Short mmCIF file of N, CA and C and ligand atoms in Angstrom, two decimals:
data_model
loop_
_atom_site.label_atom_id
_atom_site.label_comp_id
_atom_site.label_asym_id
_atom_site.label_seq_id
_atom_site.Cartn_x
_atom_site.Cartn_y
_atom_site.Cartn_z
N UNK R 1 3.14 157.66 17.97
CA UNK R 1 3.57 158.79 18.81
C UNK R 1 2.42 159.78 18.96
N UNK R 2 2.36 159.99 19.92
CA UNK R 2 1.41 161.11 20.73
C UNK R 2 1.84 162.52 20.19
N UNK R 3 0.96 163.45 19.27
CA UNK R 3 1.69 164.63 19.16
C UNK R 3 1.72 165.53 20.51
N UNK R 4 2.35 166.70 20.73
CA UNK R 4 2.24 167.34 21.69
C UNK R 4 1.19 168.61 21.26
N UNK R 5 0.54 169.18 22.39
CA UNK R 5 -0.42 169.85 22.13
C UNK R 5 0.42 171.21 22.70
N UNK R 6 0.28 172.13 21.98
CA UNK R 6 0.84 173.76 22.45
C UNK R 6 0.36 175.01 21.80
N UNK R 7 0.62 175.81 22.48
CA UNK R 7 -0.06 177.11 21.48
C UNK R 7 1.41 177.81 20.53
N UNK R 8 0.38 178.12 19.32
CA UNK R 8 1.04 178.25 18.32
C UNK R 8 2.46 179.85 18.13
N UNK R 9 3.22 179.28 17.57
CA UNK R 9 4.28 179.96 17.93
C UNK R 9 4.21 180.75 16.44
N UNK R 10 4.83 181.68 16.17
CA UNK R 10 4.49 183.02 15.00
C UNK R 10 5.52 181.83 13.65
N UNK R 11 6.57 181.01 14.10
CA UNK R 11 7.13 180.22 13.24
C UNK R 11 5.94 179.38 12.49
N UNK R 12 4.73 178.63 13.07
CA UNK R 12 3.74 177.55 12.79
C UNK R 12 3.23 178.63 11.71
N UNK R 13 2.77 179.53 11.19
CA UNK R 13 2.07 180.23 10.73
C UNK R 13 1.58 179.54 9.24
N UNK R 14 3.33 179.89 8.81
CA UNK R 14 3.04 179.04 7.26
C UNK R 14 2.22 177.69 7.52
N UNK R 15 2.78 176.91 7.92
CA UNK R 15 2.71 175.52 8.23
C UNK R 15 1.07 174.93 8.64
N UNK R 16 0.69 175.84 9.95
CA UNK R 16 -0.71 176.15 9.69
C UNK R 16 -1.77 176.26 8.71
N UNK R 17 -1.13 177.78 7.52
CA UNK R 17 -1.75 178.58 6.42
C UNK R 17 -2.17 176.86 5.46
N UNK R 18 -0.93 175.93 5.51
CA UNK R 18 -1.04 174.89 4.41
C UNK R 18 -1.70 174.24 4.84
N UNK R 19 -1.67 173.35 6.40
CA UNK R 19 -2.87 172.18 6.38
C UNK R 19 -4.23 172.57 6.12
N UNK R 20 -4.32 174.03 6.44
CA UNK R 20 -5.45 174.29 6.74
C UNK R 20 -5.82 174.94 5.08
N UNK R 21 -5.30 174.69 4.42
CA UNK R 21 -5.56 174.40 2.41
C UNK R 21 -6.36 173.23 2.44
N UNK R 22 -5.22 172.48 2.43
CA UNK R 22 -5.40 170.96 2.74
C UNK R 22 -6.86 170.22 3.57
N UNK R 23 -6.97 170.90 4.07
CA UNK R 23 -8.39 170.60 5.32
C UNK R 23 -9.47 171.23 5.19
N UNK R 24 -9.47 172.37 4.08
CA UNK R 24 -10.37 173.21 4.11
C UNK R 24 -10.58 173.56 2.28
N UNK R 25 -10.71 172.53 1.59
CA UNK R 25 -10.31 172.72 0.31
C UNK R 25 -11.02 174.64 -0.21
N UNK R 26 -12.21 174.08 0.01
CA UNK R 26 -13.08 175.07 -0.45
C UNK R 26 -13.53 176.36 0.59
N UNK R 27 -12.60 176.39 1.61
CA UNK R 27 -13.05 177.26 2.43
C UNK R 27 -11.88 177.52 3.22
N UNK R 28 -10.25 177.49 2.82
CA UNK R 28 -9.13 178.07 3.46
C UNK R 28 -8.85 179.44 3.76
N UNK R 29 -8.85 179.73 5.01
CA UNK R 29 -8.16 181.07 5.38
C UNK R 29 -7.06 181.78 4.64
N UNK R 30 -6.90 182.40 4.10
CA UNK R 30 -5.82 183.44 3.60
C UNK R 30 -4.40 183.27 4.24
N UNK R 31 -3.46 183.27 3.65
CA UNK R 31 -2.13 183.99 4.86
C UNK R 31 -2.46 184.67 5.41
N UNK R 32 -3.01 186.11 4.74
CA UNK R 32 -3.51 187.02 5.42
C UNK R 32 -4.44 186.97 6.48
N UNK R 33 -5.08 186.13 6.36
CA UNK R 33 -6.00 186.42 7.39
C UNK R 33 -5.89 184.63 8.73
N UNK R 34 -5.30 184.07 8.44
CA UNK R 34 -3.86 183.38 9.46
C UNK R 34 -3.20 184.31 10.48
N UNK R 35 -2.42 185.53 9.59
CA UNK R 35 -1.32 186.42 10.47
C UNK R 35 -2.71 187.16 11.34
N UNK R 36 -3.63 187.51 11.01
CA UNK R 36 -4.44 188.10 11.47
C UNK R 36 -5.24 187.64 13.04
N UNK R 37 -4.98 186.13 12.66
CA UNK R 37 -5.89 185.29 13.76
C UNK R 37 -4.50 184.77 14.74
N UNK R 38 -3.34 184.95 14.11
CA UNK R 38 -1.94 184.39 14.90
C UNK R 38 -1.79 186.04 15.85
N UNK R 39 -2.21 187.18 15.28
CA UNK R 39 -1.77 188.35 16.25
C UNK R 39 -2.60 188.74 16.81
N UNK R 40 -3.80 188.30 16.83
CA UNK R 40 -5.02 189.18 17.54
C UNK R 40 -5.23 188.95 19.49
N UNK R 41 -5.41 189.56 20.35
CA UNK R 41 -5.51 189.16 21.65
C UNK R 41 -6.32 188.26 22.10
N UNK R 42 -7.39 188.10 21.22
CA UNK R 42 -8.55 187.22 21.70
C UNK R 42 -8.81 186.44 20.59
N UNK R 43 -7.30 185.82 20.52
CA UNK R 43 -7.46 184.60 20.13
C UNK R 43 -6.35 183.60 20.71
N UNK R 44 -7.54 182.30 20.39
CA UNK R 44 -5.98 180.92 20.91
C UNK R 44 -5.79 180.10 20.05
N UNK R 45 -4.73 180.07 19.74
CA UNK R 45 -4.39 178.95 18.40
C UNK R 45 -3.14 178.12 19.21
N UNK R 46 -4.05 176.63 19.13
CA UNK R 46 -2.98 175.60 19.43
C UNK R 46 -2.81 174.75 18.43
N UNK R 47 -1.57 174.47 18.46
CA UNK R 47 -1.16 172.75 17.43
C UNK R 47 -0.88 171.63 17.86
N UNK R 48 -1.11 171.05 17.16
CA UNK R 48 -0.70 169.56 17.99
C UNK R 48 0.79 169.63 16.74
N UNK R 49 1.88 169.11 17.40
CA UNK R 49 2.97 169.20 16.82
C UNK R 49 4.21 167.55 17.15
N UNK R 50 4.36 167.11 15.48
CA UNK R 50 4.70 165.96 16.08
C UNK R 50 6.22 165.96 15.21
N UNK R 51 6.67 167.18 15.48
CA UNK R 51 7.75 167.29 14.77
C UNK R 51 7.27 168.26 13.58
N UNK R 52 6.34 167.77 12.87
CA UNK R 52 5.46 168.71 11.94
C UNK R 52 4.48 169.07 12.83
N UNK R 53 3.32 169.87 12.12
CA UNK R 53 2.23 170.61 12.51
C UNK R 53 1.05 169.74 11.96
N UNK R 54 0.61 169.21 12.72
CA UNK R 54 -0.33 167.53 12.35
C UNK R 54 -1.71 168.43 12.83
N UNK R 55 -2.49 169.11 13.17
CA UNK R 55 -3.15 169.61 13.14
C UNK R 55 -3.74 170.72 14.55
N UNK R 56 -4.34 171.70 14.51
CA UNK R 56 -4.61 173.20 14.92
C UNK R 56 -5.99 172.89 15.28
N UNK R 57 -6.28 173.84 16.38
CA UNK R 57 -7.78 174.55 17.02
C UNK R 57 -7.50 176.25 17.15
N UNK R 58 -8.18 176.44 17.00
CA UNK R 58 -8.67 178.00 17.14
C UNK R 58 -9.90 178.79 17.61
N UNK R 59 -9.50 179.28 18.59
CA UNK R 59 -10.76 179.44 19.80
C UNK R 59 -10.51 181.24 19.78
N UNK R 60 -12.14 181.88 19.70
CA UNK R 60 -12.03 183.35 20.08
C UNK R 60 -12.30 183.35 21.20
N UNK R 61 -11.48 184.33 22.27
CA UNK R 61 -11.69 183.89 23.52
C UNK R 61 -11.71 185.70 23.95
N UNK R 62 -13.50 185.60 24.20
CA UNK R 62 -13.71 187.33 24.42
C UNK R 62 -13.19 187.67 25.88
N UNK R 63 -12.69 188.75 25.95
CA UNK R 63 -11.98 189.15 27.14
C UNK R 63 -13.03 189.08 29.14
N UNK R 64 -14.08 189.77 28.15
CA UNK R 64 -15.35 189.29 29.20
C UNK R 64 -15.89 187.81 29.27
N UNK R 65 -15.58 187.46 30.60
CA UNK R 65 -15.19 186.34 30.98
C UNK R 65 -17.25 185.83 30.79
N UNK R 66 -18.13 186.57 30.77
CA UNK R 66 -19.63 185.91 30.70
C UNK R 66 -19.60 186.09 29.66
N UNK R 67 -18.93 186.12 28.84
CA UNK R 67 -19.11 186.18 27.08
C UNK R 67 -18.98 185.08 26.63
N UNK R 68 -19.45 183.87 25.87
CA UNK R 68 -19.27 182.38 25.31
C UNK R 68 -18.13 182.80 24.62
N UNK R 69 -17.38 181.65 24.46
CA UNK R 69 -15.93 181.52 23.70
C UNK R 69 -16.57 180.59 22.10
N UNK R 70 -15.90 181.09 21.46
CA UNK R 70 -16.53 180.47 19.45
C UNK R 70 -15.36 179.53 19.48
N UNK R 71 -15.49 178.54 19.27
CA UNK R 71 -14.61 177.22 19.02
C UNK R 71 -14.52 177.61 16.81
N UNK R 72 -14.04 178.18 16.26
CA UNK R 72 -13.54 178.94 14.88
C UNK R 72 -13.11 177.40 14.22
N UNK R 73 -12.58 177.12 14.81
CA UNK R 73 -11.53 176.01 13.49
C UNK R 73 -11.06 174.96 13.95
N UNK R 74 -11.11 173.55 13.91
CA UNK R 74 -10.37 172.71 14.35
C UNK R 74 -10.32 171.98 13.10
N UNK R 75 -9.04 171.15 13.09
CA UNK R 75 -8.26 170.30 11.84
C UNK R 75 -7.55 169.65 12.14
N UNK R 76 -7.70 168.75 11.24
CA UNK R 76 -5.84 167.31 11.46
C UNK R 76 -5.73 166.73 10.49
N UNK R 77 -4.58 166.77 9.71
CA UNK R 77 -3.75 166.41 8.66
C UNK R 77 -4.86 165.00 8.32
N UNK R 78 -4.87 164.84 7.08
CA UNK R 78 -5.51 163.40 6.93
C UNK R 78 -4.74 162.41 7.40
N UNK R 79 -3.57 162.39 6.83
CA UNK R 79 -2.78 161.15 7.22
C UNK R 79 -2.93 160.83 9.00
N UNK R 80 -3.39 161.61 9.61
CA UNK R 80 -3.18 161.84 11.06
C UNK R 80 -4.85 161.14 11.67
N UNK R 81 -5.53 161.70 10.69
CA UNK R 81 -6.80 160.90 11.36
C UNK R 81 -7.83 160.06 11.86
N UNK R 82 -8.30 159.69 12.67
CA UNK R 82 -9.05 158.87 13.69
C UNK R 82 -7.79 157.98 14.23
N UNK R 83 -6.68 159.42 14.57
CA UNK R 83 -5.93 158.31 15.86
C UNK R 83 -6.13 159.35 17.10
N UNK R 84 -6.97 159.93 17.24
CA UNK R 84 -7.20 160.70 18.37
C UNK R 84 -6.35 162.12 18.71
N UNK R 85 -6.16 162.71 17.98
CA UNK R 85 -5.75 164.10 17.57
C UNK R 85 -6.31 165.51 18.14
N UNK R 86 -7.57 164.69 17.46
CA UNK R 86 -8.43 166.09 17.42
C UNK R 86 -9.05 165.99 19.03
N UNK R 87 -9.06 165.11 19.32
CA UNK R 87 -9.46 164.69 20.63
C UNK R 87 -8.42 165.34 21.70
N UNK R 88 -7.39 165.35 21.52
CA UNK R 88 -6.22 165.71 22.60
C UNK R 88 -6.36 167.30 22.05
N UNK R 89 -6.26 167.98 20.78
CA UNK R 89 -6.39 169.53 20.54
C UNK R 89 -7.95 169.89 21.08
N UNK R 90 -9.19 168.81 21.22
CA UNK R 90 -10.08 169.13 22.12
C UNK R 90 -10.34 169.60 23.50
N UNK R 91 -9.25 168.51 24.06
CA UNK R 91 -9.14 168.58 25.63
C UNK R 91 -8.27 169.71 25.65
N UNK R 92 -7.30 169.99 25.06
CA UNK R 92 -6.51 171.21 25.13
C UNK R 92 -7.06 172.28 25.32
N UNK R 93 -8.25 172.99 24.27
CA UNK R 93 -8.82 173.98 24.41
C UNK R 93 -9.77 173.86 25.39
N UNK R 94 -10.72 173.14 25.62
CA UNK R 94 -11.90 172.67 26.22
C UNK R 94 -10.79 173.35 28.29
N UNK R 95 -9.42 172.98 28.26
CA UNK R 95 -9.41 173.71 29.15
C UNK R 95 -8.53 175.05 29.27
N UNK R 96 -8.67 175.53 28.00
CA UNK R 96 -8.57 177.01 28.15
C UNK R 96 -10.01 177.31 28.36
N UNK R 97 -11.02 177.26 28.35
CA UNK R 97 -12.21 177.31 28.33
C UNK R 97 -13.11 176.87 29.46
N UNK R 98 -12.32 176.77 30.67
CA UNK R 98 -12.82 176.25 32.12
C UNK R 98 -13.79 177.03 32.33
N UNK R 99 -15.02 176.65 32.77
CA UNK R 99 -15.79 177.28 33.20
C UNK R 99 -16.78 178.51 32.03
N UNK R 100 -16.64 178.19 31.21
CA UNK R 100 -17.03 179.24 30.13
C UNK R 100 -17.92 178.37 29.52
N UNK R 101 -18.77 179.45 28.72
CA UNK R 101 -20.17 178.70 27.61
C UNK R 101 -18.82 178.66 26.66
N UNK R 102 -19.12 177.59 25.09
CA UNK R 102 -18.22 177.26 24.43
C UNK R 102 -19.38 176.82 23.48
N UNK R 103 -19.25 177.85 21.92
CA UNK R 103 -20.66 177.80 20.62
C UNK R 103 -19.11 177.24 19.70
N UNK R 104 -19.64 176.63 18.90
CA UNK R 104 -19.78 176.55 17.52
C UNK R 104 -20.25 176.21 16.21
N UNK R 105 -20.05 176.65 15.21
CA UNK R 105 -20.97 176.30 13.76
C UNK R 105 -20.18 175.00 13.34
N UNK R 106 -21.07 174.22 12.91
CA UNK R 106 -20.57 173.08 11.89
C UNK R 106 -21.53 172.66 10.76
N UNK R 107 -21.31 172.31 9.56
CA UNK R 107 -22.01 172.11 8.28
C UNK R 107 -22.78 170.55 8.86
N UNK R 108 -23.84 170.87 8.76
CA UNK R 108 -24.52 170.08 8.83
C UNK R 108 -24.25 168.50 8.20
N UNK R 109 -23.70 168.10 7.13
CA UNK R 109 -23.36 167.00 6.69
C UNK R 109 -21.92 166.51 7.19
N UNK R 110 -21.43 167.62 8.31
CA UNK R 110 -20.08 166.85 8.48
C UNK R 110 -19.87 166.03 9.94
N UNK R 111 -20.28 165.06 9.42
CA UNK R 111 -20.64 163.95 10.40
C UNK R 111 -19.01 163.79 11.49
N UNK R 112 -17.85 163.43 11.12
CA UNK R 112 -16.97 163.55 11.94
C UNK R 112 -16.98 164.66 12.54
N UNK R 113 -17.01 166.06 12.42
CA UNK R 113 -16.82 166.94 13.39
C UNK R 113 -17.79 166.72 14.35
N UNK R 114 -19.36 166.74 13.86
CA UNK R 114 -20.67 166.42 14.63
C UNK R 114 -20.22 165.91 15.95
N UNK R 115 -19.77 164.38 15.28
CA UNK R 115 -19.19 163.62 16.72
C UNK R 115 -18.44 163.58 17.43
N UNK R 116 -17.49 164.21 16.76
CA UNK R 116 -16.09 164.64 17.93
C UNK R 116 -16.91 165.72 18.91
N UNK R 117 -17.71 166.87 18.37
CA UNK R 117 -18.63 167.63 19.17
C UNK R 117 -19.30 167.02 20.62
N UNK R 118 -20.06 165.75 19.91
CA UNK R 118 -20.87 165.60 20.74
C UNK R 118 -20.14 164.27 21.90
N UNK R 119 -19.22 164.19 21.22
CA UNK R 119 -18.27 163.06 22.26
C UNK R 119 -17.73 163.97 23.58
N UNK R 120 -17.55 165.60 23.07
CA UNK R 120 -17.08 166.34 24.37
C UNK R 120 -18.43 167.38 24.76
N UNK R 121 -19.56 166.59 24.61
CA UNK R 121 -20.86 167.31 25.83
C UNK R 121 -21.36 168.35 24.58
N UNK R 122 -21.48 168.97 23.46
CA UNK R 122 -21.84 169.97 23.03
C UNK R 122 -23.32 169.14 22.48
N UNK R 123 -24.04 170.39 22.54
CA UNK R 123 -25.60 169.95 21.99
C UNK R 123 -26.05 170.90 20.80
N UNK R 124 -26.69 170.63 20.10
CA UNK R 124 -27.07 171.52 18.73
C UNK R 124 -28.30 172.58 19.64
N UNK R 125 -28.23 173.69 19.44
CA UNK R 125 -29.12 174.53 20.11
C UNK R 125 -29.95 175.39 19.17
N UNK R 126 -29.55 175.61 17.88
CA UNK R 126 -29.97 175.78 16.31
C UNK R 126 -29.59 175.56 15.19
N UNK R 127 -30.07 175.70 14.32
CA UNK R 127 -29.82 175.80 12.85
C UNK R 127 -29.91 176.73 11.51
N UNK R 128 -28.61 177.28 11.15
CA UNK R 128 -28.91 178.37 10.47
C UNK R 128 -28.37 177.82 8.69
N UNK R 129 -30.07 178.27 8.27
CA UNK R 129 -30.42 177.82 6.90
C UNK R 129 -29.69 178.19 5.93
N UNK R 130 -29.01 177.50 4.87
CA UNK R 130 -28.02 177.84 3.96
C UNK R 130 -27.00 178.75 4.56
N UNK R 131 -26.39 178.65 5.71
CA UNK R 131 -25.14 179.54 6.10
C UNK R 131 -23.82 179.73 5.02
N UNK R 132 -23.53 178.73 4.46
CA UNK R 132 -22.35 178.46 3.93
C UNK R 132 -22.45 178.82 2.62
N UNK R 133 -21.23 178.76 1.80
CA UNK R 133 -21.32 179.54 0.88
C UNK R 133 -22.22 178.66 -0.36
N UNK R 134 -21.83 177.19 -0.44
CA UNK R 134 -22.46 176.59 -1.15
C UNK R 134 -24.58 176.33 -0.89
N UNK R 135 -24.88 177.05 0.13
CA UNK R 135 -26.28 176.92 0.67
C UNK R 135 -26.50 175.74 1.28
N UNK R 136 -25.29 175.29 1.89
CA UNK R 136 -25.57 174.33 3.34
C UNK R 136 -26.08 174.86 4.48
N UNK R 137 -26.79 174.15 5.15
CA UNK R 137 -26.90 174.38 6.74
C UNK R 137 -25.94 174.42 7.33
N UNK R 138 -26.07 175.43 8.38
CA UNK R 138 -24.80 175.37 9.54
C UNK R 138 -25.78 175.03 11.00
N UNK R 139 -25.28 173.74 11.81
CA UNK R 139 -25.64 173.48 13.04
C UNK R 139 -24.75 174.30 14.02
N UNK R 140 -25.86 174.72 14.67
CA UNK R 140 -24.74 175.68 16.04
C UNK R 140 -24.59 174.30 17.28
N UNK R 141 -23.68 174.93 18.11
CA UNK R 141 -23.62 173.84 18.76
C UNK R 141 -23.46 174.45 20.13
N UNK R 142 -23.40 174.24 21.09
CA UNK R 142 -23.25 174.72 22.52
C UNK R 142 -22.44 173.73 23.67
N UNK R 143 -21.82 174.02 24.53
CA UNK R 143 -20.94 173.47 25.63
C UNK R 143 -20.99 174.12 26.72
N UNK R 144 -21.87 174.08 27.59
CA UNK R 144 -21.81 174.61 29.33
C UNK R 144 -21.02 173.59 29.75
N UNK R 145 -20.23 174.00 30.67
CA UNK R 145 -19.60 173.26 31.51
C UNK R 145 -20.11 172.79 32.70
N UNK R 146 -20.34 171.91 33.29
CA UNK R 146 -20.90 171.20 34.56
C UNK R 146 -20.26 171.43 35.35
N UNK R 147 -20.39 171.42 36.94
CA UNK R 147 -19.77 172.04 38.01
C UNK R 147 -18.89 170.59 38.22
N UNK R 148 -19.15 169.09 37.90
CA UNK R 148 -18.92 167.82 37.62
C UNK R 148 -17.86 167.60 36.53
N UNK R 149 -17.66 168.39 35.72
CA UNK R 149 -16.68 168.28 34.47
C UNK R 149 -15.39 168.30 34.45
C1 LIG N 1 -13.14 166.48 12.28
C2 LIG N 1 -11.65 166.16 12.46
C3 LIG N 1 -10.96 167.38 13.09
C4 LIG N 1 -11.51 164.94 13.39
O1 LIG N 1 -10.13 164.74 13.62
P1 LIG N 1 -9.53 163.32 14.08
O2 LIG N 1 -8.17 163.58 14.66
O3 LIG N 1 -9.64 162.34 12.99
O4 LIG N 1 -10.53 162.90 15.26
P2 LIG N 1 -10.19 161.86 16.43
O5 LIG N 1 -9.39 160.72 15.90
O6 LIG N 1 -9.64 162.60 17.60
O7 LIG N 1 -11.65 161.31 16.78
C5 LIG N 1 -12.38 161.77 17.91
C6 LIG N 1 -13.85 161.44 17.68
O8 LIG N 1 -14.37 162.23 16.61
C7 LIG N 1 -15.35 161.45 15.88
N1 LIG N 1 -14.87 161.22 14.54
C8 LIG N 1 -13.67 161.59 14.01
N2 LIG N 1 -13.62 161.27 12.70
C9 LIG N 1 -14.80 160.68 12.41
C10 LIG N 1 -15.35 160.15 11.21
N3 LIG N 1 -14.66 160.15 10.05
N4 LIG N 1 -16.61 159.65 11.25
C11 LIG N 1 -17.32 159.66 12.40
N5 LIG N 1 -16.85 160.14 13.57
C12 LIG N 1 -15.60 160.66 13.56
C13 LIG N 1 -15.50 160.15 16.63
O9 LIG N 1 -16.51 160.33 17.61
C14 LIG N 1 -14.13 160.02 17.28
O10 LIG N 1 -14.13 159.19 18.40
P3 LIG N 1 -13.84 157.59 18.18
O11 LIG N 1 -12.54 157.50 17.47
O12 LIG N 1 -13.79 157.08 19.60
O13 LIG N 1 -14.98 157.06 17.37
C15 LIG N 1 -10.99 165.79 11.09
O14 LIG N 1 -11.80 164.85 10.43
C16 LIG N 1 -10.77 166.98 10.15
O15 LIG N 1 -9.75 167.67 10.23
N6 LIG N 1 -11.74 167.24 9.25
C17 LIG N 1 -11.60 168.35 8.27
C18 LIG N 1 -11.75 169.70 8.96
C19 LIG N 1 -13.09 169.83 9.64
O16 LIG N 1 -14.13 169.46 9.11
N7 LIG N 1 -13.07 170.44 10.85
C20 LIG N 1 -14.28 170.66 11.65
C21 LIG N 1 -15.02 171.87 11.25
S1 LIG N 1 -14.20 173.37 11.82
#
């Protein structure tokens, strides 16, 4: 079954707060700071929802439309992954994001995100040295949209 892709409703919150434990061992968002990213205006939080909450994207989306949009967070339940998930919560955001520049950071050793990246057009444009808390690299990444896209 195909989950459905939608933006997140103030109920997903908890449900969210946990995969994203789960997905983020060493680097999970707070409740607190979940409710924070679930109420803010310039933000988009979608789920893919398959009855449960199988996994979330989270996009800052600055009000000034020549401002690049930060692709923040994407995740999917393990049990859920490489059946094309993250791919459908890709295309989801990718078109809230019509026509917009589209950055984000990823740890350099994390080869699945890398490629889900570069499977939807994004190119590494730098690299910032020990970003993370453990003194990993963080690859930035970039997405112009083509007038063709
Ligand atoms: C990265 C992540 C979101 C991918 O989710 P997913 O639903 O498994 O990805 P999909 O099944 O949609 O795969 C789409 C593409 O991503 C790439 N990909 C996904 N998992 C991969 C893996 N383990 N190794 C290599 N490439 C991978 C592939 O290019 C894949 O296309 P393919 O299946 O045609 O080869 C998932 O592994 C995850 O939640 N990781 C932990 C959280 C994380 O690191 N998030 C990114 C940083 S914010």
């Amino acid at each position: 079954m195909r989950p459905a892709i939608r933006p997140a409703l103030p109920t997903d919150l908890p449900a969210v707060a946990a995969l994203d434990a789960v997905c983020f061992p060493a680097d999970a968002w707070s409740a607190t700071a979940w409710a924070d990213e679930f109420g803010r205006d310039d933000r988009v939080v979608l789920v893919a929802d398959e009855g449960a909450v199988v996994g979330y994207v989270v996009l800052l989306v600055p009000s000034f439309a020549a401002d690049p949009i930060d692709l923040l967070r994407i995740a999917v339940s393990p049990a859920g992954r490489r059946t094309g998930i993250a791919r459908q919560l890709m295309s989801a955001a990718l078109a809230v994001c019509a026509g917009r520049e589209v950055l984000l950071e990823v740890a350099a050793s994390n080869e699945a995100a890398g490629a889900l990246y570069a499977g939807f057009g994004f190119e590494q444009i730098s690299r910032r040295r020990g970003y993370y808390a453990g003194g990993e690299d963080a690859v930035v990444m970039r997405r112009q949209e083509k007038d063709d896209d």
